[in-house]
Short mmCIF file of C-alpha atoms in Angstrom, two decimals:
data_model
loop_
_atom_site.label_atom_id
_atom_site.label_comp_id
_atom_site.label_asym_id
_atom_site.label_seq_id
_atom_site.Cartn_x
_atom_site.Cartn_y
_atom_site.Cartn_z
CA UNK Q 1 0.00 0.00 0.00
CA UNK Q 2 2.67 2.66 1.06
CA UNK Q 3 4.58 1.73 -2.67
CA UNK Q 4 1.38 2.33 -4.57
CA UNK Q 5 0.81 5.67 -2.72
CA UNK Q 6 4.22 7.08 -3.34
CA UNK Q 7 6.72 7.82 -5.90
CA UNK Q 8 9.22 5.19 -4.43
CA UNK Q 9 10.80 1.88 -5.71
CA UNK Q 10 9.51 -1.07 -3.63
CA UNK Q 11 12.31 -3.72 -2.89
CA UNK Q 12 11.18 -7.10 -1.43
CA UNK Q 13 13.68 -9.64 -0.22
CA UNK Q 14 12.87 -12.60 1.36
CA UNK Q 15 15.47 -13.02 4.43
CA UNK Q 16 16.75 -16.43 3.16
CA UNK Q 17 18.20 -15.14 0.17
CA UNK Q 18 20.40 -13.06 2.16
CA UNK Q 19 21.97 -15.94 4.00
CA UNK Q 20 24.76 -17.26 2.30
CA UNK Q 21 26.95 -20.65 1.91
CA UNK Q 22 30.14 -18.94 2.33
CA UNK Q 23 31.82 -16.76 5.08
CA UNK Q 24 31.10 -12.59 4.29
CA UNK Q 25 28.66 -13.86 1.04
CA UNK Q 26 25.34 -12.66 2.93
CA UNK Q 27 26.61 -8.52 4.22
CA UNK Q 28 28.25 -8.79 0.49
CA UNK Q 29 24.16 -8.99 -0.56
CA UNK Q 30 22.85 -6.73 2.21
CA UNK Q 31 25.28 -3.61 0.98
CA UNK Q 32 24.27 -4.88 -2.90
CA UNK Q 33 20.72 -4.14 -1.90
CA UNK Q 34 21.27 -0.94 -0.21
CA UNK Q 35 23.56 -0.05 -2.78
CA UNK Q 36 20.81 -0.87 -5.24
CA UNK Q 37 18.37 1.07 -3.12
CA UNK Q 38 20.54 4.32 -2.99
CA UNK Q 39 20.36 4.26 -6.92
CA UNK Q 40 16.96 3.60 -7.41
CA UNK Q 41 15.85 6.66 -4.50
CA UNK Q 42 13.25 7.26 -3.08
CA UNK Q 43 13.21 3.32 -1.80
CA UNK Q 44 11.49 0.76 -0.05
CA UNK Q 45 13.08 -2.22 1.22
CA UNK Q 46 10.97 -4.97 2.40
CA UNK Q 47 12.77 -7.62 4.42
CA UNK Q 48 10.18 -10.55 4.84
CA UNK Q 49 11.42 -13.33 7.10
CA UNK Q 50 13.83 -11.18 8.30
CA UNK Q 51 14.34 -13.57 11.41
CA UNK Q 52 16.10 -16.19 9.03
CA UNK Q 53 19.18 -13.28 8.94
CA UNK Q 54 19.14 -13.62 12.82
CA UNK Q 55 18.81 -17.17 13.70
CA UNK Q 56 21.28 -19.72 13.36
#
């Protein structure tokens, strides 16, 4: 709802895709997206599951 009412680029990740095999792989992905974000501003990001980034 708050995408569709504004001028901003909505980013949805799901948390698990930000969880990585290797060592420094998943906050490699995290500053990507932000990264991405910046460029594309005004931005949304959308973390869903974010408690899979937590857990171990």
């Amino acid at each position: 709802a708050v995408a569709n009412s504004t001028s901003a680029t909505f980013l949805r990740v799901v948390g698990s895709e930000l969880i990585q095999k290797y060592l420094g792989d998943g906050p490699k992905l995290v500053r990507e997206l932000f990264r991405v974000a910046d460029e594309l501003s005004p931005s949304i990001v959308f973390i869903d599951e974010i408690d899979a980034v937590g857990t171990k």
